[in-house]
Coordinates of N, CA, C and O in Angstrom, one line a residue:
X25 N -93.2 12.6 -37.1 CA -94.4 12.9 -37.8 C -95.1 14.1 -37.2 O -95.7 14.9 -38.0
X26 N -95.1 14.3 -35.9 CA -95.8 15.5 -35.3 C -95.1 16.8 -35.5 O -95.8 17.8 -35.5
X27 N -93.8 16.8 -35.6 CA -93.1 18.1 -35.6 C -93.5 19.0 -36.8 O -93.8 20.2 -36.6
X28 N -93.7 18.4 -38.0 CA -94.2 19.3 -39.1 C -95.6 19.9 -38.9 O -95.8 21.1 -39.3
X29 N -96.4 19.2 -38.1 CA -97.8 19.7 -37.9 C -97.8 20.7 -36.7 O -98.5 21.7 -36.7
X30 N -97.1 20.3 -35.6 CA -97.2 21.1 -34.4 C -96.0 22.0 -34.1 O -96.1 22.9 -33.3
X31 N -94.9 21.8 -34.8 CA -93.7 22.6 -34.5 C -92.9 21.9 -33.4 O -93.5 21.1 -32.7
X32 N -91.7 22.1 -33.3 CA -90.8 21.3 -32.4 C -91.2 21.5 -30.9 O -91.2 20.5 -30.2
X33 N -91.6 22.7 -30.5 CA -91.9 22.9 -29.1 C -93.2 22.2 -28.7 O -93.3 21.4 -27.7
X34 N -94.2 22.4 -29.5 CA -95.5 21.7 -29.2 C -95.4 20.2 -29.4 O -96.1 19.5 -28.6
X35 N -94.7 19.7 -30.4 CA -94.6 18.3 -30.6 C -93.9 17.7 -29.3 O -94.3 16.6 -28.9
X36 N -92.9 18.4 -28.8 CA -92.2 17.9 -27.6 C -93.1 17.8 -26.4 O -93.1 16.9 -25.6
X37 N -93.9 18.9 -26.3 CA -94.9 18.9 -25.2 C -96.0 17.8 -25.3 O -96.4 17.2 -24.4
X38 N -96.4 17.6 -26.6 CA -97.4 16.5 -26.8 C -96.8 15.2 -26.5 O -97.5 14.4 -25.8
X39 N -95.6 14.9 -26.9 CA -95.0 13.6 -26.5 C -94.9 13.4 -25.0 O -95.1 12.4 -24.5
X40 N -94.5 14.5 -24.3 CA -94.4 14.4 -22.9 C -95.7 14.1 -22.2 O -95.8 13.3 -21.3
X41 N -96.8 14.7 -22.8 CA -98.2 14.5 -22.3 C -98.6 13.0 -22.5 O -99.2 12.4 -21.7
X42 N -98.3 12.5 -23.7 CA -98.6 11.2 -24.1 C -97.9 10.2 -23.1 O -98.5 9.2 -22.6
X43 N -96.6 10.4 -22.9 CA -95.8 9.6 -22.1 C -96.4 9.6 -20.6 O -96.5 8.5 -20.0
X44 N -96.7 10.7 -20.1 CA -97.2 10.8 -18.8 C -98.5 10.1 -18.6 O -98.7 9.3 -17.7
X45 N -99.4 10.3 -19.6 CA -100.7 9.6 -19.6 C -100.6 8.1 -19.7 O -101.4 7.3 -19.2
X46 N -99.6 7.6 -20.5 CA -99.4 6.2 -20.7 C -98.6 5.6 -19.6 O -98.5 4.4 -19.5
X47 N -97.9 6.4 -18.9 CA -97.0 5.9 -17.8 C -95.8 5.2 -18.3 O -95.3 4.3 -17.7
X48 N -95.2 5.7 -19.5 CA -94.1 5.1 -20.1 C -93.2 6.2 -20.7 O -93.6 7.3 -20.9
X49 N -91.9 5.8 -20.9 CA -91.0 6.6 -21.6 C -91.3 6.6 -23.1 O -92.0 5.6 -23.6
X50 N -90.8 7.5 -23.9 CA -91.1 7.6 -25.3 C -90.7 6.3 -26.0 O -91.4 5.8 -26.9
X51 N -89.5 5.8 -25.6 CA -89.0 4.6 -26.3 C -89.9 3.3 -26.0 O -89.9 2.4 -26.8
X52 N -90.7 3.4 -25.0 CA -91.6 2.3 -24.6 C -93.0 2.4 -25.2 O -93.7 1.4 -25.2
X53 N -93.3 3.5 -25.9 CA -94.7 3.6 -26.4 C -94.8 2.7 -27.6 O -93.9 2.5 -28.4
X54 N -96.0 2.1 -27.7 CA -96.2 1.1 -28.8 C -97.7 1.2 -29.2 O -98.4 2.1 -28.9
X55 N -98.1 0.2 -30.0 CA -99.4 0.2 -30.6 C -100.5 0.2 -29.5 O -101.5 0.8 -29.7
X56 N -100.2 -0.4 -28.4 CA -101.2 -0.4 -27.3 C -101.4 0.9 -26.7 O -102.4 1.2 -26.0
X57 N -100.6 1.9 -27.0 CA -100.8 3.3 -26.5 C -101.4 4.2 -27.6 O -101.5 5.4 -27.4
X58 N -101.9 3.7 -28.6 CA -102.5 4.5 -29.7 C -103.7 5.3 -29.2 O -103.8 6.5 -29.5
X59 N -104.5 4.7 -28.4 CA -105.7 5.4 -27.9 C -105.3 6.6 -27.0 O -105.9 7.7 -27.2
X60 N -104.3 6.4 -26.2 CA -103.8 7.5 -25.4 C -103.3 8.6 -26.2 O -103.5 9.8 -26.0
X61 N -102.5 8.2 -27.3 CA -102.0 9.2 -28.2 C -103.1 10.0 -28.9 O -103.0 11.2 -28.9
X62 N -104.1 9.3 -29.4 CA -105.1 10.0 -30.1 C -105.9 10.9 -29.2 O -106.2 12.0 -29.6
X63 N -106.3 10.5 -28.0 CA -107.0 11.3 -27.1 C -106.2 12.5 -26.6 O -106.8 13.6 -26.4
X64 N -104.9 12.4 -26.5 CA -104.1 13.5 -26.1 C -103.9 14.5 -27.3 O -104.0 15.7 -27.0
X65 N -103.8 14.0 -28.5 CA -103.5 14.9 -29.6 C -104.8 15.5 -30.2 O -104.7 16.6 -30.8
X66 N -105.9 14.9 -30.1 CA -107.1 15.4 -30.8 C -107.4 16.8 -30.5 O -107.6 17.6 -31.4
X67 N -107.5 17.3 -29.2 CA -107.9 18.7 -29.0 C -106.8 19.6 -29.5 O -107.1 20.7 -30.0
X68 N -105.5 19.2 -29.3 CA -104.4 20.1 -29.8 C -104.4 20.2 -31.3 O -104.3 21.4 -31.8
X69 N -104.6 19.1 -32.0 CA -104.7 19.2 -33.5 C -105.9 20.0 -34.0 O -105.8 20.7 -34.9
X70 N -107.0 19.8 -33.3 CA -108.2 20.5 -33.8 C -108.0 22.0 -33.7 O -108.5 22.7 -34.6
X71 N -107.4 22.4 -32.7 CA -107.1 23.9 -32.6 C -106.2 24.4 -33.7 O -106.4 25.4 -34.2
X72 N -105.2 23.6 -34.0 CA -104.2 24.0 -35.0 C -104.6 23.8 -36.4 O -104.3 24.6 -37.3
X73 N -105.2 22.7 -36.7 CA -105.5 22.3 -38.1 C -106.9 22.0 -38.5 O -107.2 21.7 -39.6
X74 N -107.8 22.1 -37.5 CA -109.2 21.9 -37.8 C -109.6 20.4 -37.7 O -108.8 19.5 -37.7
X75 N -110.9 20.2 -37.5 CA -111.4 18.8 -37.2 C -111.2 17.8 -38.4 O -110.8 16.7 -38.2
X76 N -111.5 18.3 -39.6 CA -111.4 17.3 -40.8 C -110.0 16.8 -41.0 O -109.8 15.6 -41.1
X77 N -109.0 17.7 -40.9 CA -107.6 17.3 -41.1 C -107.2 16.5 -39.9 O -106.4 15.5 -40.0
X78 N -107.6 16.8 -38.7 CA -107.3 16.1 -37.5 C -107.7 14.6 -37.6 O -107.0 13.7 -37.3
X79 N -108.9 14.4 -38.1 CA -109.4 13.0 -38.3 C -108.5 12.2 -39.2 O -108.2 11.1 -39.0
X80 N -108.1 12.9 -40.3 CA -107.2 12.2 -41.3 C -105.8 11.9 -40.7 O -105.3 10.9 -40.9
X81 N -105.3 12.9 -40.0 CA -104.0 12.7 -39.4 C -104.0 11.6 -38.4 O -103.1 10.7 -38.4
X82 N -105.0 11.5 -37.5 CA -105.1 10.5 -36.5 C -105.3 9.1 -37.2 O -104.8 8.1 -36.7
X83 N -106.1 9.1 -38.2 CA -106.3 7.8 -39.0 C -105.0 7.4 -39.6 O -104.6 6.2 -39.5
X84 N -104.2 8.3 -40.1 CA -102.9 8.0 -40.7 C -101.9 7.5 -39.6 O -101.2 6.5 -39.8
X85 N -102.0 8.1 -38.4 CA -101.1 7.7 -37.3 C -101.5 6.2 -36.9 O -100.6 5.4 -36.7
X86 N -102.8 5.9 -36.9 CA -103.2 4.5 -36.6 C -102.7 3.6 -37.6 O -102.2 2.5 -37.3
X87 N -102.8 3.9 -38.9 CA -102.3 3.0 -40.0 C -100.8 2.9 -39.9 O -100.3 1.8 -40.1
X88 N -100.1 4.0 -39.6 CA -98.7 3.9 -39.5 C -98.2 3.0 -38.4 O -97.3 2.2 -38.5
X89 N -98.9 3.1 -37.3 CA -98.5 2.3 -36.1 C -98.8 0.9 -36.3 O -98.1 0.0 -35.8
X90 N -99.8 0.6 -37.1 CA -100.2 -0.8 -37.3 C -99.3 -1.5 -38.3 O -99.2 -2.7 -38.3
X91 N -98.6 -0.7 -39.2 CA -97.7 -1.4 -40.2 C -96.4 -1.7 -39.6 O -96.0 -1.5 -38.6

């Protein structure tokens, strides 16, 4: 989901940051890590796509994780 927004290099860096902050490997990330994911991605996405779109993307990510 992140690669189209961030590009492959930045998406890989974002995932590495999320894993480090959560203290888990990517395969271990789950719904309980959503807050870490959102706080990690928010500044990165705001820079790239603006605040309004960032809010929608993070809301979609939350909905996607919950389903």
